[in-house]
Coordinates of C-alpha atoms and ligand atoms in Angstrom, one line a residue:
M1 CA -56.2 33.3 75.7
A2 CA -53.1 31.5 76.1
T3 CA -49.6 31.4 74.1
L4 CA -49.1 28.6 71.7
T5 CA -45.5 28.3 72.2
K6 CA -42.9 27.8 74.9
N7 CA -40.5 30.0 72.7
P8 CA -39.6 32.6 75.0
N9 CA -38.6 34.8 71.5
V10 CA -41.7 34.5 70.0
N11 CA -44.0 35.3 73.5
K12 CA -41.6 38.2 74.8
W13 CA -41.8 39.7 71.0
V14 CA -45.7 39.5 71.3
D15 CA -45.7 41.0 74.5
E16 CA -44.4 43.6 73.5
M17 CA -46.5 44.2 70.7
I18 CA -49.8 43.8 72.8
A19 CA -48.4 46.6 75.1
L20 CA -48.2 48.8 72.0
T21 CA -51.0 48.6 70.2
K22 CA -53.3 47.9 73.5
P23 CA -56.0 45.7 72.2
D24 CA -59.0 44.5 74.2
K25 CA -58.8 41.1 73.6
V26 CA -56.1 38.6 72.1
V27 CA -56.2 35.3 70.3
W28 CA -53.8 32.8 68.6
I29 CA -54.5 31.4 65.6
D30 CA -54.3 27.8 66.3
G31 CA -55.3 27.1 62.9
S32 CA -58.4 25.1 63.7
D33 CA -61.3 24.4 61.1
E34 CA -63.4 25.2 64.6
Q35 CA -62.0 28.6 65.2
L36 CA -61.6 29.5 61.6
E37 CA -65.2 28.8 60.9
A38 CA -65.9 31.2 63.7
L39 CA -64.5 34.1 62.5
R40 CA -65.7 34.0 59.5
D41 CA -68.6 33.8 61.4
E42 CA -67.8 36.6 63.2
A43 CA -67.0 38.7 59.9
V44 CA -70.2 37.9 57.9
S45 CA -72.0 39.0 61.6
T46 CA -70.2 42.6 61.5
G47 CA -70.4 43.1 57.6
E48 CA -66.6 42.4 56.8
M49 CA -66.7 39.8 54.3
I50 CA -70.1 38.4 53.0
R51 CA -71.1 35.4 52.5
L52 CA -71.2 34.2 48.9
N53 CA -74.4 31.6 47.3
Q54 CA -72.7 28.4 49.3
E55 CA -74.0 26.3 46.4
K56 CA -72.2 27.7 43.8
L57 CA -69.4 28.6 45.6
P58 CA -68.7 26.7 48.7
G59 CA -66.9 27.7 51.5
C60 CA -66.5 31.0 49.7
L61 CA -66.5 34.6 51.2
Y62 CA -66.1 38.3 49.2
H63 CA -64.4 41.0 50.6
R64 CA -64.4 44.8 49.4
T65 CA -62.0 47.3 50.4
N66 CA -62.1 50.8 51.0
P67 CA -61.4 52.2 47.3
N68 CA -58.5 54.2 48.1
D69 CA -56.7 50.9 49.2
V70 CA -56.5 48.5 46.1
A71 CA -53.3 47.2 45.1
R72 CA -49.5 47.7 46.7
V73 CA -48.0 50.9 47.5
E74 CA -44.6 51.3 46.0
D75 CA -44.2 55.1 47.0
R76 CA -45.0 54.0 50.7
T77 CA -42.9 51.2 51.3
F78 CA -39.7 51.5 52.7
I79 CA -36.8 49.0 53.2
C80 CA -34.9 50.4 56.6
T81 CA -31.5 49.0 56.9
R82 CA -28.9 50.9 59.1
T83 CA -27.2 52.4 56.2
K84 CA -28.9 54.5 52.8
E85 CA -26.1 52.5 50.9
D86 CA -27.7 49.1 51.9
A87 CA -30.9 49.4 50.6
G88 CA -29.8 51.0 47.4
P89 CA -31.5 53.3 44.7
T90 CA -34.4 51.1 43.9
N91 CA -36.2 51.3 47.5
N92 CA -37.3 54.1 49.7
W93 CA -35.3 54.1 52.6
M94 CA -35.3 56.2 56.5
D95 CA -32.8 55.0 59.1
P96 CA -34.7 52.2 61.0
K97 CA -34.1 54.5 64.1
E98 CA -36.7 57.5 62.6
M99 CA -38.7 54.6 61.4
Y100 CA -39.3 53.5 64.4
A101 CA -39.9 56.6 66.0
M102 CA -42.1 57.7 63.7
L103 CA -44.2 55.1 63.6
T104 CA -44.4 53.8 67.1
P105 CA -46.7 56.6 68.2
M106 CA -48.8 55.8 65.6
Y107 CA -49.4 52.0 66.7
D108 CA -49.6 53.4 70.0
G109 CA -53.1 51.9 71.3
V110 CA -54.4 51.4 67.8
M111 CA -55.8 48.0 68.6
K112 CA -58.2 49.8 71.6
G113 CA -61.5 48.3 71.6
R114 CA -60.4 45.7 68.7
T115 CA -59.1 42.1 69.1
M116 CA -55.1 41.4 68.0
Y117 CA -54.8 38.1 66.6
V118 CA -50.9 36.2 66.3
I119 CA -51.1 34.4 63.6
P120 CA -47.9 31.7 63.3
Y121 CA -46.9 30.5 59.8
S122 CA -44.6 28.5 58.2
M123 CA -43.4 29.8 54.5
G124 CA -42.6 26.7 52.8
P125 CA -43.7 22.9 54.0
I126 CA -43.8 22.0 57.3
G127 CA -40.4 20.1 58.0
S128 CA -38.5 21.7 54.6
P129 CA -34.8 22.5 55.0
L130 CA -36.0 25.1 52.9
A131 CA -38.8 26.9 54.7
K132 CA -38.8 29.3 57.6
V133 CA -41.2 30.6 60.4
G134 CA -43.3 33.9 60.3
V135 CA -45.7 35.4 63.1
E136 CA -48.3 38.0 62.1
V137 CA -50.0 40.0 64.7
T138 CA -52.8 42.4 63.0
D139 CA -56.4 43.7 64.3
S140 CA -58.3 42.1 60.7
I141 CA -60.2 38.9 60.4
Y142 CA -59.5 39.1 56.6
V143 CA -55.7 38.8 56.9
V144 CA -56.3 35.9 59.4
L145 CA -58.6 34.3 56.9
N146 CA -56.5 35.0 53.8
M147 CA -53.1 33.9 55.7
D148 CA -54.8 30.7 56.5
I149 CA -55.8 30.0 52.3
M150 CA -52.0 31.7 51.4
T151 CA -49.5 30.1 54.1
R152 CA -49.7 27.3 56.5
V153 CA -50.9 28.4 59.7
G154 CA -51.1 27.3 63.2
V155 CA -49.3 25.2 66.0
K156 CA -47.7 23.5 63.2
A157 CA -45.8 26.1 62.4
F158 CA -43.7 26.3 65.5
E159 CA -42.2 23.1 64.6
N160 CA -40.0 24.5 62.6
L161 CA -39.3 26.9 65.2
G162 CA -38.7 24.8 68.2
D163 CA -38.7 26.4 71.6
T164 CA -35.5 28.6 71.5
S165 CA -34.7 29.3 68.0
D166 CA -35.1 33.6 67.4
D167 CA -35.0 33.2 63.4
F168 CA -39.0 34.2 62.9
V169 CA -40.3 37.0 61.0
R170 CA -42.0 39.4 63.3
G171 CA -44.4 40.8 61.3
L172 CA -47.0 43.8 62.8
H173 CA -49.6 45.2 61.1
A174 CA -53.1 47.4 62.4
R175 CA -55.7 48.7 59.7
A176 CA -55.8 52.3 61.9
D177 CA -57.8 54.6 59.7
I178 CA -57.3 53.3 56.0
D179 CA -55.6 56.9 55.7
P180 CA -53.5 56.4 52.9
E181 CA -51.4 59.6 54.0
K182 CA -50.3 57.7 56.9
R183 CA -50.3 54.6 55.3
Y184 CA -46.3 52.7 55.4
I185 CA -44.9 49.2 54.5
V186 CA -41.9 48.9 56.3
Q187 CA -39.3 46.2 56.3
F188 CA -36.5 46.3 58.5
P189 CA -34.1 43.4 57.2
E190 CA -31.5 43.7 60.0
D191 CA -33.8 42.9 62.6
N192 CA -36.2 40.5 60.6
T193 CA -39.2 42.8 61.2
I194 CA -42.2 44.4 59.2
W195 CA -44.4 46.7 60.1
S196 CA -47.5 47.9 58.4
I197 CA -50.1 50.5 59.1
N198 CA -53.1 52.0 57.5
S199 CA -54.1 49.5 54.8
G200 CA -56.2 46.6 54.2
Y201 CA -55.7 45.4 50.9
G202 CA -53.7 41.8 49.8
G203 CA -50.0 42.4 49.4
N204 CA -49.8 45.3 51.7
V205 CA -50.9 43.7 54.6
L206 CA -50.7 39.6 53.7
L207 CA -47.0 39.9 55.5
G208 CA -45.9 36.5 54.3
K209 CA -46.3 37.5 50.8
K210 CA -44.3 40.0 49.3
C211 CA -43.2 41.9 52.4
F212 CA -41.4 38.6 53.9
A213 CA -41.0 35.8 51.0
L214 CA -39.5 38.2 49.0
R215 CA -38.5 41.7 50.9
I216 CA -37.0 40.2 53.8
A217 CA -36.4 36.2 52.4
S218 CA -34.3 38.3 49.3
F219 CA -32.0 40.0 52.0
Q220 CA -31.9 36.1 54.3
G221 CA -30.7 34.8 51.0
K222 CA -27.8 37.0 50.1
N223 CA -26.5 36.3 53.2
E224 CA -27.2 32.4 53.7
G225 CA -26.4 31.8 50.0
W226 CA -30.0 31.0 48.0
M227 CA -32.7 33.1 46.2
A228 CA -35.7 34.2 46.6
E229 CA -37.6 35.2 43.4
H230 CA -41.1 36.4 42.0
M231 CA -41.3 33.4 39.8
L232 CA -43.2 31.1 39.0
I233 CA -42.9 26.8 39.1
L234 CA -44.0 24.6 36.7
G235 CA -42.9 21.4 35.8
V236 CA -44.0 20.0 32.3
E237 CA -43.8 16.2 31.8
K238 CA -43.1 15.0 28.6
P239 CA -44.7 11.9 26.8
D240 CA -42.5 9.4 28.1
G241 CA -43.4 10.5 31.6
E242 CA -40.1 12.6 32.8
I243 CA -40.8 15.9 33.9
K244 CA -38.8 19.0 33.5
Y245 CA -39.6 22.1 35.9
I246 CA -39.2 25.5 34.6
T247 CA -39.6 29.3 36.9
A248 CA -40.3 32.0 34.9
A249 CA -40.6 35.8 36.3
F250 CA -42.5 38.4 34.8
P251 CA -43.5 42.1 36.8
S252 CA -46.9 41.9 38.4
A253 CA -49.8 41.2 36.2
C254 CA -47.7 40.0 33.4
G255 CA -49.5 36.4 33.3
K256 CA -47.2 34.0 36.1
T257 CA -50.5 32.3 37.0
N258 CA -51.4 31.8 33.9
L259 CA -48.4 30.5 32.9
A260 CA -48.1 28.0 35.5
M261 CA -51.7 26.9 35.4
L262 CA -51.0 26.1 31.1
I263 CA -53.2 24.0 29.5
P264 CA -51.0 22.8 26.2
P265 CA -52.5 23.2 22.7
K266 CA -54.8 19.8 21.5
C267 CA -51.4 18.9 19.4
Y268 CA -49.3 18.5 22.7
T269 CA -52.1 17.1 25.2
E270 CA -52.7 14.4 22.4
A271 CA -48.9 13.3 22.3
G272 CA -49.2 13.0 26.3
Y273 CA -47.8 16.4 27.8
K274 CA -49.1 17.9 31.0
V275 CA -48.1 21.1 32.9
W276 CA -48.4 20.9 36.7
T277 CA -48.6 23.9 39.1
V278 CA -45.2 24.0 41.3
G279 CA -46.2 27.7 42.4
D280 CA -47.8 30.7 40.6
D281 CA -45.6 33.9 42.2
I282 CA -42.5 33.2 44.9
A283 CA -39.9 30.6 44.6
W284 CA -37.1 30.2 47.3
L285 CA -34.0 28.5 45.4
K286 CA -31.3 26.9 46.8
Q287 CA -28.3 24.4 45.3
G288 CA -29.0 20.6 46.5
D289 CA -26.5 18.5 47.7
D290 CA -26.3 17.2 43.7
G291 CA -25.2 20.4 42.9
K292 CA -28.4 21.3 41.0
L293 CA -30.7 24.3 42.1
Y294 CA -34.1 23.4 43.9
A295 CA -37.1 25.5 44.4
I296 CA -39.7 25.4 46.7
N297 CA -43.0 27.6 46.8
P298 CA -43.3 29.4 50.0
E299 CA -46.6 29.7 49.6
N300 CA -50.1 27.5 50.0
G301 CA -52.3 29.2 47.9
F302 CA -52.7 31.4 45.4
F303 CA -53.7 35.2 45.1
G304 CA -54.7 35.3 41.5
V305 CA -55.6 38.5 39.7
A306 CA -59.7 37.9 38.8
P307 CA -60.3 40.0 35.9
G308 CA -59.4 38.0 32.4
T309 CA -59.8 34.8 34.6
N310 CA -62.1 32.5 32.2
E311 CA -62.8 29.3 31.6
K312 CA -61.1 29.7 28.1
S313 CA -57.9 31.8 29.5
N314 CA -57.2 30.2 33.1
P315 CA -59.6 27.4 33.5
N316 CA -57.3 25.5 36.0
A317 CA -57.2 29.1 38.1
L318 CA -60.9 29.0 37.6
H319 CA -61.9 25.9 39.3
T320 CA -59.2 26.2 42.1
A321 CA -61.2 29.6 43.3
M322 CA -64.6 27.9 43.3
K323 CA -64.8 26.5 46.9
N324 CA -63.2 28.0 50.2
S325 CA -61.9 31.0 48.5
I326 CA -61.9 34.8 49.1
F327 CA -62.5 37.4 46.2
T328 CA -61.5 40.9 46.7
N329 CA -63.2 43.9 45.1
V330 CA -64.8 42.1 42.2
A331 CA -68.5 42.6 41.5
I332 CA -71.5 41.2 43.0
D333 CA -74.0 39.4 40.6
N334 CA -77.0 40.2 42.9
S335 CA -79.7 37.4 41.2
Q336 CA -77.8 34.9 42.3
N337 CA -75.0 35.9 45.1
T338 CA -72.3 34.8 43.0
V339 CA -69.0 36.6 41.9
W340 CA -68.6 38.7 38.3
W341 CA -65.5 40.3 36.7
E342 CA -64.6 41.6 33.4
K343 CA -63.7 38.9 30.9
L344 CA -65.5 36.3 33.0
D345 CA -68.0 35.5 30.5
K346 CA -69.5 37.8 27.9
N347 CA -73.1 38.5 30.3
P348 CA -72.2 41.2 32.6
P349 CA -74.9 41.1 35.8
V350 CA -77.5 43.0 35.1
D351 CA -78.6 43.5 38.8
A352 CA -75.1 43.9 40.1
T353 CA -73.0 45.7 43.1
E354 CA -70.1 47.2 41.8
W355 CA -66.2 46.9 43.3
K356 CA -66.9 50.1 45.5
G357 CA -70.1 48.8 46.7
A358 CA -72.5 50.7 44.3
K359 CA -75.7 48.9 43.1
V360 CA -75.5 49.3 39.3
N361 CA -76.9 48.0 35.9
G362 CA -74.3 45.7 35.1
P363 CA -74.2 46.5 31.3
E364 CA -75.4 50.2 31.2
Y365 CA -72.8 51.0 34.1
I366 CA -69.7 49.0 32.0
A367 CA -71.5 51.0 28.7
Q368 CA -70.0 53.9 30.7
C369 CA -66.7 53.0 30.3
N370 CA -66.5 51.8 34.1
T371 CA -65.4 48.4 35.4
L372 CA -67.5 46.0 37.1
A373 CA -64.5 45.1 39.1
H374 CA -61.0 46.4 39.7
P375 CA -58.8 45.5 37.3
N376 CA -56.2 44.4 40.2
S377 CA -59.6 42.6 42.4
R378 CA -58.3 39.3 42.9
F379 CA -59.4 35.8 44.2
T380 CA -57.3 33.9 47.8
A381 CA -57.4 30.2 46.4
P382 CA -56.1 27.3 48.1
A383 CA -53.4 25.4 46.0
E384 CA -54.6 22.0 47.4
N385 CA -57.9 23.3 45.0
C386 CA -56.0 23.2 41.6
P387 CA -56.4 20.4 39.2
C388 CA -53.5 20.3 38.2
I389 CA -51.1 21.2 41.3
S390 CA -47.9 19.2 41.1
K391 CA -47.2 16.2 43.2
E392 CA -44.1 17.6 44.0
F393 CA -46.1 20.7 45.6
N394 CA -45.3 19.7 49.3
N395 CA -41.7 17.7 48.6
P396 CA -39.5 19.7 51.2
Q397 CA -36.9 19.0 48.9
G398 CA -38.6 21.6 46.2
V399 CA -37.7 20.9 42.5
P400 CA -35.0 20.9 40.6
I401 CA -34.9 24.0 37.8
S402 CA -33.9 23.5 34.0
A403 CA -34.3 26.7 32.9
M404 CA -35.3 30.3 34.1
I405 CA -37.5 32.2 32.0
F406 CA -37.5 36.8 32.6
G407 CA -40.3 38.4 30.5
G408 CA -42.5 41.8 30.6
R409 CA -45.2 43.4 28.5
R410 CA -43.1 45.0 25.6
A411 CA -45.4 46.0 22.5
S412 CA -41.5 45.9 20.5
T413 CA -38.5 45.4 20.5
T414 CA -38.3 42.1 22.8
P415 CA -39.0 39.2 20.5
L416 CA -41.3 36.0 21.5
V417 CA -38.6 34.3 22.8
Y418 CA -34.7 34.0 22.9
Q419 CA -31.6 32.3 25.6
S420 CA -28.9 33.6 27.2
L421 CA -25.7 32.6 26.0
D422 CA -24.4 31.7 29.4
W423 CA -25.5 32.7 33.0
V424 CA -23.6 36.1 33.4
H425 CA -25.6 37.0 30.2
G426 CA -28.9 35.7 31.3
T427 CA -28.0 37.9 34.9
Y428 CA -27.7 40.6 32.6
V429 CA -31.1 40.2 30.9
G430 CA -32.8 39.8 33.7
S431 CA -31.6 43.3 35.3
A432 CA -32.4 44.2 31.6
V433 CA -36.8 43.1 31.9
S434 CA -38.8 46.2 31.5
S435 CA -42.5 46.0 31.4
E436 CA -45.0 48.2 31.0
T437 CA -46.8 49.0 34.3
T438 CA -50.2 47.3 35.6
A439 CA -52.9 48.0 37.8
A440 CA -51.7 45.9 40.5
A441 CA -49.4 48.8 42.0
A442 CA -51.2 52.2 42.6
G443 CA -49.4 54.5 40.2
A444 CA -50.1 55.3 36.3
V445 CA -50.6 52.4 34.2
G446 CA -49.1 51.4 30.9
V447 CA -45.6 53.3 31.5
L448 CA -42.5 51.2 30.2
R449 CA -40.3 51.0 33.5
H450 CA -37.0 49.3 34.3
D451 CA -37.9 46.3 36.8
P452 CA -35.0 44.2 37.0
M453 CA -36.2 40.2 37.5
A454 CA -39.7 41.3 38.3
M455 CA -38.0 42.5 41.1
K456 CA -37.8 46.1 41.2
P457 CA -40.3 46.6 44.0
F458 CA -39.5 43.5 46.3
I459 CA -35.4 43.7 46.2
G460 CA -34.7 44.0 49.9
Y461 CA -31.5 45.1 49.4
N462 CA -29.0 47.4 47.0
V463 CA -29.7 45.8 43.7
G464 CA -26.2 46.4 42.7
D465 CA -25.7 43.5 45.7
Y466 CA -28.2 41.8 44.5
W467 CA -27.3 41.4 41.1
Q468 CA -23.8 40.2 42.5
H469 CA -25.6 37.2 44.3
W470 CA -27.0 36.3 41.1
L471 CA -23.1 35.9 39.9
D472 CA -22.1 34.3 42.4
M473 CA -25.2 31.9 42.5
G474 CA -23.8 31.2 38.7
K475 CA -20.6 30.4 39.8
K476 CA -21.8 28.2 42.6
L477 CA -23.8 26.1 40.3
G478 CA -21.3 25.9 37.4
D479 CA -22.6 23.4 35.2
N480 CA -25.5 22.9 36.9
A481 CA -27.2 26.3 36.4
P482 CA -30.2 26.5 35.1
K483 CA -30.3 27.8 31.0
I484 CA -31.8 31.6 31.3
F485 CA -34.4 32.6 28.6
N486 CA -36.5 36.0 28.0
V487 CA -40.2 36.1 26.4
N488 CA -42.3 38.3 25.3
W489 CA -46.1 37.2 24.6
F490 CA -47.1 41.5 24.4
K491 CA -46.1 41.9 21.3
Q492 CA -48.3 44.5 19.0
D493 CA -49.0 45.2 15.6
E494 CA -49.4 49.1 14.2
N495 CA -53.0 48.8 15.9
G496 CA -52.1 47.5 19.3
N497 CA -53.2 44.1 19.1
F498 CA -51.0 41.6 20.8
I499 CA -49.8 39.4 17.7
W500 CA -49.3 35.9 20.0
P501 CA -52.2 34.3 21.0
G502 CA -51.0 33.5 24.2
F503 CA -52.4 31.5 27.0
G504 CA -52.0 27.9 26.5
D505 CA -49.9 28.5 23.1
N506 CA -47.2 29.7 25.3
M507 CA -46.5 25.4 25.8
R508 CA -45.1 26.3 22.1
V509 CA -42.3 28.3 23.6
L510 CA -41.8 26.1 26.4
D511 CA -41.5 23.2 24.0
W512 CA -38.5 24.9 22.3
I513 CA -36.6 26.1 25.6
I514 CA -36.8 22.2 27.2
K515 CA -35.8 21.2 23.7
R516 CA -32.9 23.7 23.8
C517 CA -31.9 22.5 27.7
E518 CA -31.6 19.1 26.6
G519 CA -29.2 20.0 23.2
K520 CA -32.3 18.8 20.9
V521 CA -32.5 21.7 18.9
D522 CA -30.5 24.9 17.3
A523 CA -30.4 28.1 17.7
V524 CA -29.8 31.5 15.5
E525 CA -26.7 33.1 17.5
T526 CA -28.0 36.6 17.5
A527 CA -25.9 40.3 18.8
I528 CA -28.9 39.5 22.1
G529 CA -28.9 35.8 22.2
Y530 CA -29.7 32.5 20.9
L531 CA -32.9 32.8 18.9
P532 CA -35.0 29.8 17.5
K533 CA -35.4 29.1 13.8
P534 CA -38.9 29.7 12.5
E535 CA -39.7 26.3 12.0
D536 CA -38.5 24.8 15.5
I537 CA -41.9 26.6 16.8
N538 CA -44.2 24.1 16.2
L539 CA -47.6 25.9 14.8
T540 CA -49.5 22.9 14.4
G541 CA -53.6 24.2 15.0
I542 CA -52.3 28.4 15.0
E543 CA -50.7 28.1 11.4
D544 CA -53.8 30.6 9.9
E545 CA -53.4 33.0 13.1
V546 CA -49.7 32.5 13.3
T547 CA -48.5 33.5 9.7
P548 CA -44.8 33.0 8.5
E549 CA -45.3 36.9 8.6
I550 CA -46.3 36.9 11.7
M551 CA -43.5 34.7 13.1
D552 CA -41.1 36.7 11.4
K553 CA -41.9 39.8 13.8
L554 CA -42.6 37.9 16.8
L555 CA -39.0 36.8 15.9
K556 CA -37.3 39.6 14.5
V557 CA -34.2 41.4 16.1
D558 CA -34.5 44.9 14.4
K559 CA -30.8 46.7 14.6
D560 CA -32.5 50.1 15.5
L561 CA -34.9 49.2 18.1
W562 CA -32.1 47.1 20.0
T563 CA -29.2 50.2 19.7
K564 CA -31.8 52.3 21.5
E565 CA -32.9 49.5 23.8
I566 CA -29.0 49.3 24.6
A567 CA -28.5 53.1 25.2
E568 CA -31.5 53.5 27.5
M569 CA -29.8 50.2 29.4
R570 CA -26.6 52.0 29.7
R571 CA -28.2 55.2 30.7
Y572 CA -30.0 52.9 33.1
Y573 CA -27.1 51.4 34.5
K574 CA -25.4 55.1 34.9
E575 CA -27.9 57.2 36.0
D576 CA -30.5 55.7 38.4
I577 CA -28.4 52.5 39.4
A578 CA -24.7 54.0 39.6
D579 CA -24.9 57.5 40.0
K580 CA -28.0 56.6 43.2
G581 CA -25.5 54.4 44.9
G582 CA -25.9 51.1 43.3
R583 CA -23.2 49.0 42.9
I584 CA -22.8 47.6 39.5
P585 CA -20.4 44.5 39.0
K586 CA -18.3 45.1 36.4
E587 CA -19.7 41.8 34.6
L588 CA -22.8 43.1 33.8
W589 CA -21.1 46.5 32.1
E590 CA -18.8 44.2 30.0
Q591 CA -22.3 42.2 28.7
L592 CA -23.3 45.9 27.6
D593 CA -20.0 46.2 25.6
R594 CA -20.3 43.1 24.3
I595 CA -24.0 43.3 22.9
E596 CA -23.5 46.6 21.2
A597 CA -20.4 46.1 19.5
N598 CA -21.9 42.4 18.3
L599 CA -25.0 44.9 16.8
N600 CA -22.3 47.4 15.2
K601 CA -20.7 44.6 13.8
Ligands
GTP1 P1 -49.2 38.9 40.3 O1 -50.1 38.0 40.6 O2 -49.8 40.1 39.8 O3 -48.3 38.8 40.4 O4 -49.8 38.6 38.7 P2 -49.3 37.3 37.5 O5 -48.0 37.7 37.1 O6 -49.4 36.0 38.5 O7 -50.3 38.1 36.3 P3 -51.5 37.0 35.4 O8 -51.3 35.2 35.1 O9 -52.9 37.0 36.5 O10 -52.1 38.2 34.3 C1 -52.6 38.7 34.6 C2 -52.9 39.9 33.4 O11 -52.3 39.4 32.1 C3 -54.0 38.9 32.9 O12 -54.8 39.9 32.5 C4 -54.1 37.9 32.1 O13 -55.3 38.1 31.7 C5 -53.0 38.3 31.3 N1 -52.0 37.3 30.1 C6 -51.7 36.7 31.1 N2 -51.0 35.5 29.8 C7 -51.1 36.1 28.8 C8 -50.9 35.8 27.3 O14 -50.1 35.1 27.2 N3 -51.4 36.9 26.4 C9 -51.2 37.9 26.7 N4 -51.9 38.8 26.1 N5 -52.1 38.2 28.4 C10 -51.7 37.0 29.2
SPV2 C1 -48.2 41.1 43.1 O1 -48.3 42.7 42.8 O2 -47.1 41.4 42.5 C2 -49.1 40.6 43.6 C3 -50.3 41.0 44.3 O3 -48.6 38.8 43.5 S1 -49.7 41.1 45.9 O4 -49.5 40.4 46.8 O5 -50.6 42.7 46.2 O6 -48.4 42.0 45.7
MN3 MN1 -46.7 38.9 42.3

């Protein structure tokens, strides 16, 4: 099939990829409904995808990945800059020449007997000055159909590129043998290039997402004066109609999709508050002509964690995924050919197919401590389905940001919410994010690890330079800089139960954050930042659950724990970052000194 663009840079690169991988057939994805429907039919006929109950789940498909291939693989993810120092201590690195030399034979002829799909796509609204173009070649229809939901795919994506520009990200993906020992997810930031092989799962292969929109884009953002962050974007509409926009960075599977689609408690909805979703995972941020910081969501859909999503926790996500969506590694309820996952409801299907494909008696199987759905099983759903999608979702200029939030899973130490003293301190707070690990990445779950700005797996260059870039952005923004906060929805009691109800009730914390931005509420200055006075968190309707004693625990700054926390940060900065080539700005060291001195006062 003929190429879809006159751009010689695109065509030359695609020809090179064809010569390397030697597919039997090449198909350019134009983005038309007919072409995509034909691909769905083909994937269903080969068994790659399963068509679900079309009455209950119209347009929905199911896909199961190899059980060895169910999450991002951070130990096999590389940033290949010319020098090791430029990749820095948080990334795996190899010399680009060596990496190309190692991978080229693996791709040689890898698509023989298969079809190569060439996917042009835009990250960001077509025509947006903040949008960027990518082209992914892949031998997976699953990738094509997911990219169609997650990005703006087809001929229209080339509009932004034009006929001569070379500014597009080149993504090469081949499934190969799904051999975990030969799996590589490799970014070459200086070449605008991504090579992925031996995986067929989500973030490893939907190259527009983490590989481009965070790893490559963070590198581009540093060079071009903007930011690519692992952040949701939401708008809080107040009773007077004004909408305040907030971003929040939490590590993978720590609540971004849930917060982005939050439904406020009754006392807020009745007063006229409403939350609108702009994005649930990634934000690209740039200073506007008026000096303020504006954010776009470069994505066009949601790749959300399925388990835990239900009519109570996140009805908006559930409804979003009820049509034209793809489900990966959830369970199938065979009696009606629908999907099920843990905590969807209290009635696991009796006649079930679990995520690995075995037919089981659901309840009995669960009783043996197995899960029907993989903990990192996901839905891929179009943003346009979302009942609370912001009317600014496609605004090419983005939305102005008033506050930025960091957070993570912390059983102790970190209070429910606090505000940083200023942008530099806020940058320190971001650098100090740590969180108990989840199933979103391969490896142990529940281990506390540092995850600066929730970007540890996604910073495409030296983490010290990344922190410097944050400081530089703050200088540029000056008085227009958003206020920076930290939250923790995951504080636990002695028995390991969460003491904050979370989900919709997180609105109560957003409310305080907005009032702080507007200068409408006081705070208590502590060594770690500004904390709410307990009476300033609205508990209407949950007074029984969140008693004054619990509120005390939620807002406590425990001197001993924080002294340990700061000591650990000092160790982290020195041993894990500075000693390993991380170029930490001196302003951040000074923050450590200041907090430590204040704790000892
Ligand atoms: P990625 O897509 O991996 O980047 O994840 P995410 O940050 O979007 O996380 P998501 O919103 O999908 O939430 C992941 C898990 O955290 C789910 O199991 C949720 O049920 C749980 N969760 C989300 N918000 C809260 C909360 O406020 N409190 C508690 N206790 N759990 C929450
Ligand atoms: C994450 O792990 O942060 C995700 C899912 O959003 S993935 O696209 O696989 O990275
Ligand atoms: Mn994510």
